PDB file of C-alpha atoms in Angstrom:
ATOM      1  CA  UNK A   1     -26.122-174.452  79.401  1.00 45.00           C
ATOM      2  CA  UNK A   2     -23.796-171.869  80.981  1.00 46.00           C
ATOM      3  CA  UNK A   3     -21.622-173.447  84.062  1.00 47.00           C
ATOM      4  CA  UNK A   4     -19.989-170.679  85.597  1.00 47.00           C
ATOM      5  CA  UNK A   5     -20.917-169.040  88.746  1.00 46.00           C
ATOM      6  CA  UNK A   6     -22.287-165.660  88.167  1.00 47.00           C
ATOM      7  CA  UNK A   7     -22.910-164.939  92.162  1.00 45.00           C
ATOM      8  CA  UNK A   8     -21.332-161.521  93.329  1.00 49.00           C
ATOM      9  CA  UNK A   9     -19.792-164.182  96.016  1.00 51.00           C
ATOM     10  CA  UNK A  10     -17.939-166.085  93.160  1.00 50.00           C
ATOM     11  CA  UNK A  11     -16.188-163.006  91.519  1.00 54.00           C
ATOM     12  CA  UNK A  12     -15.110-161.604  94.899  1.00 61.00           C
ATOM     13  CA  UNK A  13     -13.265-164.966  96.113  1.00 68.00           C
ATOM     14  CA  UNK A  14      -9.431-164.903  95.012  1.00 66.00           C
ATOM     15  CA  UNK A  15      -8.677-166.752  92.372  1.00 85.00           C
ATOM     16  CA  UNK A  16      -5.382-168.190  92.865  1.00 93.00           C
ATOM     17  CA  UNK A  17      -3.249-168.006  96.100  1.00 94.00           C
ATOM     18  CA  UNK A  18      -1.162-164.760  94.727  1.00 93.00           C
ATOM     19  CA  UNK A  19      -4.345-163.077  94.384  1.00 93.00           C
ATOM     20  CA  UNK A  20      -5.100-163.817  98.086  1.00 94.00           C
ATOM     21  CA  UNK A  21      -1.841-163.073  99.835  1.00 96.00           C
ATOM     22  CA  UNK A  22      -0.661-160.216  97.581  1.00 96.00           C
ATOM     23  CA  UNK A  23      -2.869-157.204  99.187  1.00 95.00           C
ATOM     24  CA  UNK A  24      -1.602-158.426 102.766  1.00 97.00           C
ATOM     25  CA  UNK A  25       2.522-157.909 101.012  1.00 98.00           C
ATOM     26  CA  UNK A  26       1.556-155.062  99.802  1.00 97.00           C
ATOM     27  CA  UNK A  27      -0.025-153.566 102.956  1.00 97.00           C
ATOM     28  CA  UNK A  28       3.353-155.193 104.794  1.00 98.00           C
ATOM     29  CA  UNK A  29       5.474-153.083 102.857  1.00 98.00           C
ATOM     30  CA  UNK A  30       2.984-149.848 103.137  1.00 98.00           C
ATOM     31  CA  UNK A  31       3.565-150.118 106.666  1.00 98.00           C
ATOM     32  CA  UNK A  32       7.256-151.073 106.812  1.00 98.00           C
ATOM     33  CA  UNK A  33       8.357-148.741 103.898  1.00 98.00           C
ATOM     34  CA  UNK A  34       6.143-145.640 106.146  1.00 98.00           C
ATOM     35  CA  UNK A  35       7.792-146.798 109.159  1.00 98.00           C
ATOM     36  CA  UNK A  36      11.218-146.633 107.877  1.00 98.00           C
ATOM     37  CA  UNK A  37      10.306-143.579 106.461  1.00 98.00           C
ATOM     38  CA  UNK A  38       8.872-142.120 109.750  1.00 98.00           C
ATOM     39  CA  UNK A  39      11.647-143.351 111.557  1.00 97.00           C
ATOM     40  CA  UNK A  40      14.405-141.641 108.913  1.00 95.00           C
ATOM     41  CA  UNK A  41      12.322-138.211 109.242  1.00 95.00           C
ATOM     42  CA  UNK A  42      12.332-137.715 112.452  1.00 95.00           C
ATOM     43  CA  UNK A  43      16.120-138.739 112.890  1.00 94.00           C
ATOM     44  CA  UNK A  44      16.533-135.896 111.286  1.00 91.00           C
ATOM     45  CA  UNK A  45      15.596-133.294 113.548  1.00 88.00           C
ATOM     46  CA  UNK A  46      16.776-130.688 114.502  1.00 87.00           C
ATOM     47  CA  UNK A  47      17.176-129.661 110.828  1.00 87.00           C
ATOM     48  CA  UNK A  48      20.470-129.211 111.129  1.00 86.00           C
ATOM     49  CA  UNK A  49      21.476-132.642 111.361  1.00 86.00           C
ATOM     50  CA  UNK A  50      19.954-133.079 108.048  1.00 90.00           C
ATOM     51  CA  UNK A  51      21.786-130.024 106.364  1.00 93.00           C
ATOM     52  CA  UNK A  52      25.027-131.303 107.893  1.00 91.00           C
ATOM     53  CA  UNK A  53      24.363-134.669 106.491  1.00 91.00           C
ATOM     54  CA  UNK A  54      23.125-133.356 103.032  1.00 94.00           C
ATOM     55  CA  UNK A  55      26.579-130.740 102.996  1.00 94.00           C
ATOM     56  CA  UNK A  56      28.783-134.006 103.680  1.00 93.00           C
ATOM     57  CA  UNK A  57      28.523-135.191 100.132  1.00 94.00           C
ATOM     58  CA  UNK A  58      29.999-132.127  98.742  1.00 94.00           C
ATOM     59  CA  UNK A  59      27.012-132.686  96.095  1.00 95.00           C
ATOM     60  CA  UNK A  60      25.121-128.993  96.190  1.00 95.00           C
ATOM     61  CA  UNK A  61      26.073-125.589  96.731  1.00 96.00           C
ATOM     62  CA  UNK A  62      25.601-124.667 100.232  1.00 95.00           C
ATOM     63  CA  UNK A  63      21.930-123.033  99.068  1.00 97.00           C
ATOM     64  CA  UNK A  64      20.767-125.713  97.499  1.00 97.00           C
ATOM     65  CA  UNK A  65      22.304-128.536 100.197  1.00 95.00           C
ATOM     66  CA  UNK A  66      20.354-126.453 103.198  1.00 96.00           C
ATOM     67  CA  UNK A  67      17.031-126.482 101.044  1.00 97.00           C
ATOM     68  CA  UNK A  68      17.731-130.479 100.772  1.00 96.00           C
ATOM     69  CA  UNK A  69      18.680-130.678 104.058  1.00 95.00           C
ATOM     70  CA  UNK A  70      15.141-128.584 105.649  1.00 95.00           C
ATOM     71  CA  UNK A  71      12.861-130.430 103.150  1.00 96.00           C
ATOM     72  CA  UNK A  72      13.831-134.225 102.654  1.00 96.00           C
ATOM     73  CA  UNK A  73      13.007-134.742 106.461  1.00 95.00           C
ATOM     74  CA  UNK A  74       8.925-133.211 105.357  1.00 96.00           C
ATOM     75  CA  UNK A  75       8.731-134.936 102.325  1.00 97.00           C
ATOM     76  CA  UNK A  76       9.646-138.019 104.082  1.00 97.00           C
ATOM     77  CA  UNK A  77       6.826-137.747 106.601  1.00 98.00           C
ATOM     78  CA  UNK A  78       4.458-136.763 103.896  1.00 98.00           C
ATOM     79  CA  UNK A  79       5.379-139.910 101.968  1.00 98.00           C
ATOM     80  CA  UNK A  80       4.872-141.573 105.419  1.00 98.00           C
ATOM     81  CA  UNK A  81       0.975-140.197 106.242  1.00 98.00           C
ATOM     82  CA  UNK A  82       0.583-141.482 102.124  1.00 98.00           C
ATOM     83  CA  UNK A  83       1.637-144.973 102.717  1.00 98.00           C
ATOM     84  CA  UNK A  84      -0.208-145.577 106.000  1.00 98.00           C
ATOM     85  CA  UNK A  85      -3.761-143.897 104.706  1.00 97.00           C
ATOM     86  CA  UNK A  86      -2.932-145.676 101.349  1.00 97.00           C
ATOM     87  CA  UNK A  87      -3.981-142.841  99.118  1.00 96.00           C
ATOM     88  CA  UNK A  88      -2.239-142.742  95.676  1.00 95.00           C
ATOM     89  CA  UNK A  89      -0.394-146.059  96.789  1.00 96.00           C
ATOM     90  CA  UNK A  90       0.793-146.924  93.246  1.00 96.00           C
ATOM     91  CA  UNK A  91       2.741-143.118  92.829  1.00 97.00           C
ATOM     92  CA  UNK A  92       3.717-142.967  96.367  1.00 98.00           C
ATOM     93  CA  UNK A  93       5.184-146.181  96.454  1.00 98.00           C
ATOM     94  CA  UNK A  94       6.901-145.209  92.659  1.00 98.00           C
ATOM     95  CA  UNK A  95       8.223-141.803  94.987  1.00 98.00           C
ATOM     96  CA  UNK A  96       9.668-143.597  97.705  1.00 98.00           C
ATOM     97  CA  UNK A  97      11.449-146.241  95.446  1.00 98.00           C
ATOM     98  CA  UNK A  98      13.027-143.534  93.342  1.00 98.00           C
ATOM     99  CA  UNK A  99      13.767-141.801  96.703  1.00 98.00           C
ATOM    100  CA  UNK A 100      15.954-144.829  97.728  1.00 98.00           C
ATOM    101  CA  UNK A 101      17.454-144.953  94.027  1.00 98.00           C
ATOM    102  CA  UNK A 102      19.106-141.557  94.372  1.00 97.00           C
ATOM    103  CA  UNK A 103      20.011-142.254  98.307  1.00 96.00           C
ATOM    104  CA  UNK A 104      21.951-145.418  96.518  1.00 97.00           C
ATOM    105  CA  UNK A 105      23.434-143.113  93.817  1.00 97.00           C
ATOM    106  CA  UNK A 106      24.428-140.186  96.860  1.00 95.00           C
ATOM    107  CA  UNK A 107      26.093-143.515  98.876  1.00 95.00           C
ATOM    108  CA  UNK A 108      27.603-144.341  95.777  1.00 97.00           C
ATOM    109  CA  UNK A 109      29.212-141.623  94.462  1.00 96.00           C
ATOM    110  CA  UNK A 110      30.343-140.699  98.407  1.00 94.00           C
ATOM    111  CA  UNK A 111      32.279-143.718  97.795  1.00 94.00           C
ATOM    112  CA  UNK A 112      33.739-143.408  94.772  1.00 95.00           C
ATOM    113  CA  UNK A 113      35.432-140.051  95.581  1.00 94.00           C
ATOM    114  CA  UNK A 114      36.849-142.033  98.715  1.00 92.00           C
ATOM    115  CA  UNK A 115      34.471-139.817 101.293  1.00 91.00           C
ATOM    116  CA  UNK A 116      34.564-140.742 104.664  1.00 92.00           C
ATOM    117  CA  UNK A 117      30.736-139.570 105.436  1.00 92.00           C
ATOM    118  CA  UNK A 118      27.974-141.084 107.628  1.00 89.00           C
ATOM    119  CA  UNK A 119      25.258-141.362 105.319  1.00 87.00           C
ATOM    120  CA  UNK A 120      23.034-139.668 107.647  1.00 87.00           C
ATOM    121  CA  UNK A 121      19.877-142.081 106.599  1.00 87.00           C
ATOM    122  CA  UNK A 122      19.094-141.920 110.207  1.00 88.00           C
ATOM    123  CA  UNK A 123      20.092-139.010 111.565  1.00 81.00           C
ATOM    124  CA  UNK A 124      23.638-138.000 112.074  1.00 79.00           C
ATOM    125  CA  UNK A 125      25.674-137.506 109.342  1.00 80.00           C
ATOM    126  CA  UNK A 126      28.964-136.042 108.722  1.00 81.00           C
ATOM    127  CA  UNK A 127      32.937-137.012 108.711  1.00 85.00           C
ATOM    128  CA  UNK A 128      33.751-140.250 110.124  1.00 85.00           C
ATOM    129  CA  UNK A 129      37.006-142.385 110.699  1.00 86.00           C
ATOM    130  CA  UNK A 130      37.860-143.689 107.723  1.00 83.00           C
ATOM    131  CA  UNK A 131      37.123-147.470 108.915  1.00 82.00           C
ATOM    132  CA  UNK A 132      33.809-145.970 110.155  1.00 85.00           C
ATOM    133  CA  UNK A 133      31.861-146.278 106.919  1.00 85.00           C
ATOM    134  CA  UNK A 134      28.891-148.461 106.320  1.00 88.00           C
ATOM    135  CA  UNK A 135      28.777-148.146 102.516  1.00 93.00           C
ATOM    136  CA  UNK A 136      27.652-151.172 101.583  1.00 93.00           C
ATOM    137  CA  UNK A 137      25.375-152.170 104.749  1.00 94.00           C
ATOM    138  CA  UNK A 138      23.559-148.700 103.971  1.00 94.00           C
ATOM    139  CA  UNK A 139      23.213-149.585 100.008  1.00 97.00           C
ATOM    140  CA  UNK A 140      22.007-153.271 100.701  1.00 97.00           C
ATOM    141  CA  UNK A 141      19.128-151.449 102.854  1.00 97.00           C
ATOM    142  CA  UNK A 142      18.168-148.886 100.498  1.00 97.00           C
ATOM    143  CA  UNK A 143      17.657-151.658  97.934  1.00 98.00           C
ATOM    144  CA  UNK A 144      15.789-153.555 100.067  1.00 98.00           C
ATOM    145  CA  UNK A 145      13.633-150.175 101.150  1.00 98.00           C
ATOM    146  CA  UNK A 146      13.535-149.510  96.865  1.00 98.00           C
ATOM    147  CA  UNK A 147      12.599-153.358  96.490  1.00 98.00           C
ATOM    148  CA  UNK A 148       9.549-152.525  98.919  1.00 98.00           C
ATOM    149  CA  UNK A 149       8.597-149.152  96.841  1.00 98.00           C
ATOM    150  CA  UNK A 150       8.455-150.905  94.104  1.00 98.00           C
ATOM    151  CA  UNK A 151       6.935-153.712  94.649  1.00 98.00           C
ATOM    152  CA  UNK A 152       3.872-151.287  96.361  1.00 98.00           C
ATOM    153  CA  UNK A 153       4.268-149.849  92.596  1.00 97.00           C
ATOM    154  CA  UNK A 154       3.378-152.742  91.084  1.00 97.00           C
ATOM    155  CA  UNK A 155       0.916-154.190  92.922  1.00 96.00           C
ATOM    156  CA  UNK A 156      -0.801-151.281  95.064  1.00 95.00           C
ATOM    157  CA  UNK A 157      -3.779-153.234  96.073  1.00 93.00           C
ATOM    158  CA  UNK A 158      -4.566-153.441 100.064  1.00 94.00           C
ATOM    159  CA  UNK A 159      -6.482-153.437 102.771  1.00 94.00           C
ATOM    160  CA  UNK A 160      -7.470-150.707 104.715  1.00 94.00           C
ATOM    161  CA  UNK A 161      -6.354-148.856 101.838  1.00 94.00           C
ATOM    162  CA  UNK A 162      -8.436-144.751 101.069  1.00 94.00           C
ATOM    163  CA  UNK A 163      -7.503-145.950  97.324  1.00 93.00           C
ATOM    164  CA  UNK A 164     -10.139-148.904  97.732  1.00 84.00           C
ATOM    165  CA  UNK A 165     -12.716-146.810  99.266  1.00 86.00           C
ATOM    166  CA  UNK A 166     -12.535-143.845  96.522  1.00 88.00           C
ATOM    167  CA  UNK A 167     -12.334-146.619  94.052  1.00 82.00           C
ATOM    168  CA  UNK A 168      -8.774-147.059  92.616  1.00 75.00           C
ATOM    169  CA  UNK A 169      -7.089-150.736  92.723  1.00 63.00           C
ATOM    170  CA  UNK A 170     -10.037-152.905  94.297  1.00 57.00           C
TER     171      UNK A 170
END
């Protein structure tokens, strides 16, 4: 005699208490990981904040540090819009964790070569005093922001997600 519960009722309940709370993280850091990135975007604006903050870390030619500089603030949005529809939540979240990865690396190497920059994460950017850095406050919050990506990544299943309703991580 079989004893399990076949019911459709059964098989949708969550198993454990991970299994339960998990899509509600994950739709936490959707929504704080867009927000930050909404937030970051339009700091940016007028572009030429962003190209002055991109140019202070004497990274790119001057071409390539204005296309940077007019871009990262879009992509940023359109990472955004992804997050809080929740369409292609596993990649975007991948995207935005990477994103933060090479924001770390740009902090980092500002450092190293003893740059006195605003990292221009939120608008501004540009020469500062050299006591004026936040270095290591603006790494610690990247990580954190990259922690979130990832962890979207991983687990991409949520609520009020388009994935769930086209199918993809029920």
């Amino acid at each position: 005699m079989d004893t399990t519960d076949a019911s459709p009722d059964a098989s949708a309940a969550p198993r454990s208490r991970w299994e339960a709370v998990q899509p509600w993280l994950t739709l936490a850091c959707r929504v704080g990981l867009a927000a930050v990135l909404v937030f970051a975007a339009v700091s940016k604006f007028p572009p030429a904040l962003s190209v002055q903050a991109v140019e202070a870390y004497d990274l790119f030619p001057v071409e390539i540090a204005r296309l940077i500089g007019y871009t990262l603030p879009l992509f940023e949005l359109a990472l955004a819009a992804l997050l809080l529809v929740g369409l292609a939540t596993r990649y975007v979240g991948a995207v935005g964790a990477l994103l933060m990865v090479v924001f770390i690396a740009g902090i980092v190497s500002a450092m190293a070569r003893g740059l006195n920059i605003d990292c221009g994460c939120f608008g501004g950017g540009g020469q500062v005093a050299p006591g004026e850095t936040t270095y290591g406050l603006s790494i610690a919050r990247d990580i954190a922001f990259a922690a979130m990506g990832a962890f979207i990544a991983v687990w991409p299943r949520s609520p009020f997600a388009l994935d769930r309703a086209i199918g993809l991580f029920r």
